[in-house]
Amino acid sequence: MIIIFLGPPGAGKGTQCKVLVDRYRLRHLSSGDCLRRERENDTDLGRRAQSFMDSGRLVPDELIVSMMIKEMENVNGKAGLVLDGFPRTLGQARELDKALRQVGKKIDAVLNLQVDDKELEQRITGRRSCPACGAAYHITFNRPQKEGLCDSDGAALVQRSDDTRGVVRQRIKTYHQQTAPLIAYYKQKNILHQLDGNTEIEKVTAQMCRLVDQLAVD
Ligand code: AP5
Ligand code: MG
């Protein structure tokens, strides 16, 4: 099964993907996490991506598409997959369709996590992330058991460098201009499912699991 998680920055894509991984044994591929790993390893791609990420703009399609297709090839053929943050432009979506067609696979469902802009800024500026496993916490809405430390591995939580108010506003603007058009693209293919993300984490999880259970039955 291949699922795409669509949604604006800070909507809760990463948070809900963790649940999918635990409950349905899907592999989680986040383009943002892949890019942050490239940066940490100081690769050519990481260096080229840095200025785009730091300014809240999208990394060019040609860099992202080749990185993500390579990552997908590394996933065991039988494992289900959830893509988070990719595709993010119509160009990326068409390239993904082409690559999947070549290997006889298809996207089973696109989950569109819808959250109002005013809520996003609050979620992102209060986020604290685990640099080791990528888990996201929030200083108010999703606190770790021990202040400042990841529940899973005990690593010290950090604030992402693109989680400042100015960059967040640009990321939201970029989303509306370049990523929101994907909603119509997948709707037209009849694989789009809406999730209301303007509610507590557990309620979003419940909606999502109902939907994925249904997909697994069909
Ligand atoms: P990326 O890392 O993908 O960031 P993003 O899409 O901006 O999304 P976030 O990771 O910020 O948010 P999320 O939806 O995962 O929310 P989370 O679960 O953490 O991309 C970063 C950059 O990389 C981009 O700006 C771009 O430059 C580049 N990039 C990546 N992919 C690319 C691509 N395909 N093409 C080109 N460039 C690309 O939750 C957020 C916070 O809210 C957390 O604190 C969480 O605890 C809290 N929270 C979650 N759910 C709820 C809830 N229901 N109620 C209250 N709080 C909640
Ligand atoms: Mg994320």
Coordinates of C-alpha atoms and ligand atoms in Angstrom, one line a residue:
M1 CA 0.0 0.0 0.0
I2 CA 1.3 3.5 -0.9
I3 CA -0.2 6.4 1.0
I4 CA 0.6 10.1 0.5
F5 CA 0.2 12.6 3.4
L6 CA -0.6 16.0 2.1
G7 CA -1.0 19.1 4.2
P8 CA 0.5 22.5 5.1
P9 CA 3.6 22.9 7.3
G10 CA 2.9 22.1 10.9
A11 CA -0.4 20.3 10.1
G12 CA 0.7 17.2 12.0
K13 CA 1.8 15.0 9.1
G14 CA 4.9 13.7 10.9
T15 CA 3.0 13.1 14.1
Q16 CA 0.3 11.1 12.4
C17 CA 2.8 9.2 10.2
K18 CA 4.4 7.8 13.4
V19 CA 1.1 6.2 14.2
L20 CA 0.8 4.7 10.8
V21 CA 4.2 3.1 11.1
D22 CA 3.5 1.6 14.5
R23 CA -0.1 0.4 13.8
Y24 CA 0.1 -0.7 10.2
R25 CA 3.8 -1.4 9.9
L26 CA 4.2 1.0 7.0
R27 CA 7.6 2.6 6.2
H28 CA 7.7 6.3 6.7
L29 CA 9.6 8.4 4.1
S30 CA 9.6 12.2 4.9
S31 CA 11.3 14.3 2.3
G32 CA 12.1 17.0 5.0
D33 CA 13.8 14.4 7.2
C34 CA 15.8 13.0 4.2
L35 CA 17.0 16.6 3.4
R36 CA 17.9 17.3 7.1
R37 CA 20.0 14.1 7.1
E38 CA 21.7 15.2 3.9
R39 CA 22.5 18.5 5.6
E40 CA 23.8 16.8 8.7
N41 CA 26.1 14.6 6.6
D42 CA 27.2 17.7 4.7
T43 CA 26.6 16.2 1.3
D44 CA 26.5 18.1 -2.0
L45 CA 22.6 17.8 -2.0
G46 CA 22.4 19.0 1.7
R47 CA 24.5 22.1 0.9
R48 CA 22.4 22.9 -2.2
A49 CA 19.2 22.4 -0.3
Q50 CA 20.2 24.6 2.7
S51 CA 19.4 28.1 1.5
F52 CA 15.9 27.0 0.1
M53 CA 15.0 25.3 3.4
D54 CA 16.3 28.2 5.6
S55 CA 14.2 30.7 3.6
G56 CA 11.0 28.6 3.6
R57 CA 11.1 27.9 -0.2
L58 CA 11.0 24.6 -2.0
V59 CA 14.1 22.8 -3.0
P60 CA 14.1 22.4 -6.8
D61 CA 12.1 19.5 -8.2
E62 CA 15.1 17.8 -10.0
L63 CA 17.0 17.5 -6.7
I64 CA 14.0 16.2 -4.7
V65 CA 12.6 13.8 -7.3
S66 CA 15.9 11.9 -7.7
M67 CA 16.5 11.8 -3.9
M68 CA 13.0 10.5 -3.1
I69 CA 12.9 7.9 -5.9
K70 CA 16.3 6.5 -4.7
E71 CA 14.9 6.4 -1.1
M72 CA 11.8 4.5 -2.3
E73 CA 13.9 2.0 -4.2
N74 CA 15.7 1.2 -0.9
V75 CA 12.4 0.2 0.8
N76 CA 11.7 -3.5 0.7
G77 CA 9.3 -4.1 -2.3
K78 CA 6.7 -5.7 -0.1
A79 CA 6.6 -3.0 2.6
G80 CA 3.8 -0.5 2.5
L81 CA 4.9 3.1 2.4
V82 CA 3.7 6.4 3.6
L83 CA 5.2 9.5 1.9
D84 CA 5.2 12.7 3.9
G85 CA 6.1 16.0 2.3
F86 CA 6.5 14.5 -1.2
P87 CA 5.3 15.3 -3.7
R88 CA 4.9 19.0 -3.1
T89 CA 4.5 20.4 -6.6
L90 CA 2.6 19.3 -9.7
G91 CA 5.9 18.5 -11.4
Q92 CA 6.9 16.2 -8.5
A93 CA 3.5 14.5 -8.6
R94 CA 3.8 13.8 -12.3
E95 CA 7.3 12.4 -11.9
L96 CA 6.2 10.2 -9.1
D97 CA 3.3 8.8 -11.1
K98 CA 5.7 8.1 -14.0
A99 CA 8.3 6.3 -11.7
L100 CA 5.5 4.2 -10.1
R101 CA 4.1 3.2 -13.4
Q102 CA 7.5 2.0 -14.5
V103 CA 7.6 -0.5 -11.6
G104 CA 3.9 -1.5 -11.8
K105 CA 2.9 0.3 -8.6
K106 CA 0.3 3.0 -7.9
I107 CA -0.8 5.4 -5.1
D108 CA -3.6 3.8 -3.1
A109 CA -4.7 6.9 -1.2
V110 CA -3.9 10.6 -0.5
L111 CA -4.8 11.8 2.9
N112 CA -5.2 15.6 2.9
L113 CA -4.7 16.9 6.5
Q114 CA -6.5 20.2 6.5
V115 CA -5.6 22.8 9.2
D116 CA -6.3 26.6 9.3
D117 CA -3.4 28.9 8.8
K118 CA -3.8 30.6 12.2
E119 CA -3.3 27.3 14.0
L120 CA -0.2 26.3 12.0
E121 CA 2.0 29.1 13.2
Q122 CA 1.3 28.2 16.8
R123 CA 2.0 24.5 16.2
I124 CA 5.3 25.1 14.5
T125 CA 6.8 27.8 16.7
G126 CA 6.0 25.6 19.8
R127 CA 7.4 22.4 18.2
R128 CA 10.5 20.7 19.7
S129 CA 12.0 17.9 17.6
C130 CA 14.2 14.9 18.4
P131 CA 17.4 15.1 16.3
A132 CA 17.9 11.3 16.6
C133 CA 14.5 9.9 15.6
G134 CA 12.7 12.9 14.2
A135 CA 9.8 12.7 16.7
A136 CA 7.9 16.0 17.1
Y137 CA 6.7 17.3 20.5
H138 CA 5.0 20.6 21.4
I139 CA 5.6 22.8 24.4
T140 CA 1.8 23.0 25.1
F141 CA -0.1 20.4 23.0
N142 CA 2.3 17.4 23.1
R143 CA 4.8 17.5 25.9
P144 CA 7.5 14.9 26.4
Q145 CA 7.4 12.9 29.6
K146 CA 10.7 14.4 30.7
E147 CA 11.1 18.1 29.9
G148 CA 13.3 18.6 26.9
L149 CA 14.0 14.9 26.3
C150 CA 12.7 12.5 23.7
D151 CA 10.4 9.8 25.1
S152 CA 11.8 7.1 22.7
D153 CA 15.5 7.6 22.9
G154 CA 16.2 10.3 25.6
A155 CA 17.9 12.7 23.1
A156 CA 17.8 16.4 23.9
L157 CA 15.0 18.0 21.9
V158 CA 15.9 20.9 19.6
Q159 CA 14.0 23.6 17.7
R160 CA 14.3 23.3 13.9
S161 CA 16.2 26.2 12.3
D162 CA 13.2 26.8 9.9
D163 CA 10.7 27.0 12.8
T164 CA 11.0 30.7 13.4
R165 CA 8.0 33.0 12.8
G166 CA 9.4 34.7 9.7
V167 CA 10.3 31.5 7.9
V168 CA 7.0 29.8 9.0
R169 CA 5.0 32.5 7.2
Q170 CA 7.0 32.0 4.0
R171 CA 6.5 28.2 4.3
I172 CA 2.8 28.7 4.6
K173 CA 2.8 31.0 1.6
T174 CA 4.8 28.5 -0.4
Y175 CA 2.4 25.8 0.5
H176 CA -0.6 27.8 -0.9
Q177 CA 1.2 28.7 -4.1
Q178 CA 2.9 25.4 -5.0
T179 CA 1.4 22.5 -3.0
A180 CA -2.3 23.2 -2.5
P181 CA -2.9 22.6 -6.3
L182 CA -2.1 18.9 -5.6
I183 CA -5.5 18.6 -3.8
A184 CA -7.3 19.1 -7.1
Y185 CA -4.8 16.9 -8.9
Y186 CA -5.5 13.9 -6.7
K187 CA -9.2 14.6 -6.3
Q188 CA -9.5 14.3 -10.0
K189 CA -7.9 10.9 -9.8
N190 CA -10.5 9.9 -7.1
I191 CA -7.9 9.0 -4.5
L192 CA -8.2 12.0 -2.2
H193 CA -9.5 11.7 1.4
Q194 CA -10.0 14.7 3.7
L195 CA -8.9 14.7 7.3
D196 CA -9.9 17.5 9.7
G197 CA -6.7 18.5 11.4
N198 CA -8.2 21.4 13.4
T199 CA -8.7 19.2 16.5
E200 CA -6.7 17.3 19.1
I201 CA -4.0 14.8 18.0
E202 CA -5.9 11.8 19.2
K203 CA -9.1 12.8 17.3
V204 CA -7.1 13.2 14.1
T205 CA -5.6 9.8 14.7
A206 CA -9.0 8.2 15.2
Q207 CA -10.3 9.7 11.9
M208 CA -7.1 8.6 10.1
C209 CA -7.3 5.0 11.4
R210 CA -10.9 4.6 10.5
L211 CA -10.0 5.6 6.9
V212 CA -6.9 3.4 6.7
D213 CA -8.9 0.4 8.1
Q214 CA -11.4 0.9 5.4
L215 CA -8.7 1.1 2.7
A216 CA -7.2 -2.1 4.0
V217 CA -10.6 -3.9 3.7
D218 CA -11.4 -2.6 0.1
Ligands
AP5_1 P1 9.3 19.4 6.0 O1 10.2 18.8 7.0 O2 8.5 18.4 5.2 O3 8.3 20.4 6.7 P2 6.8 20.8 6.5 O4 6.0 20.2 5.4 O5 6.9 22.3 6.5 O6 6.0 20.2 7.6 P3 6.5 20.1 9.1 O7 7.4 18.9 9.3 O8 6.9 21.4 9.6 O9 5.1 19.8 9.8 P4 4.2 18.4 10.0 O10 3.0 18.5 9.2 O11 5.1 17.2 9.9 O12 3.8 18.6 11.5 P5 4.3 17.9 12.9 O13 3.7 16.5 13.0 O14 5.7 18.0 13.1 O15 10.0 20.3 5.0 C1 11.0 21.3 5.4 C2 11.6 22.0 4.2 O16 12.3 21.0 3.4 C3 10.6 22.7 3.3 O17 10.2 24.0 3.7 C4 11.4 22.7 2.0 O18 12.3 23.7 1.9 C5 12.1 21.3 2.0 N1 11.3 20.3 1.4 C6 10.8 19.2 2.0 N2 10.1 18.4 1.1 C7 10.2 19.0 -0.1 C8 9.7 18.7 -1.4 N3 9.0 17.6 -1.7 N4 10.0 19.6 -2.4 C9 10.8 20.7 -2.2 N5 11.3 21.0 -1.0 C10 11.0 20.2 0.0 O19 3.5 18.8 13.9 C11 3.8 20.2 14.1 C12 3.7 20.5 15.6 O20 2.3 20.5 16.0 C13 4.4 19.6 16.6 O21 4.8 20.3 17.6 C14 3.2 18.6 17.0 O22 3.5 18.1 18.3 C15 2.0 19.6 17.0 N6 0.8 18.9 16.6 C16 0.6 18.0 15.7 N7 -0.7 17.7 15.5 C17 -1.4 18.5 16.4 C18 -2.7 18.6 16.7 N8 -3.7 17.9 16.1 N9 -3.1 19.6 17.7 C19 -2.1 20.3 18.3 N10 -0.8 20.2 18.0 C20 -0.4 19.3 17.1
MG2 MG 7.1 16.9 9.3

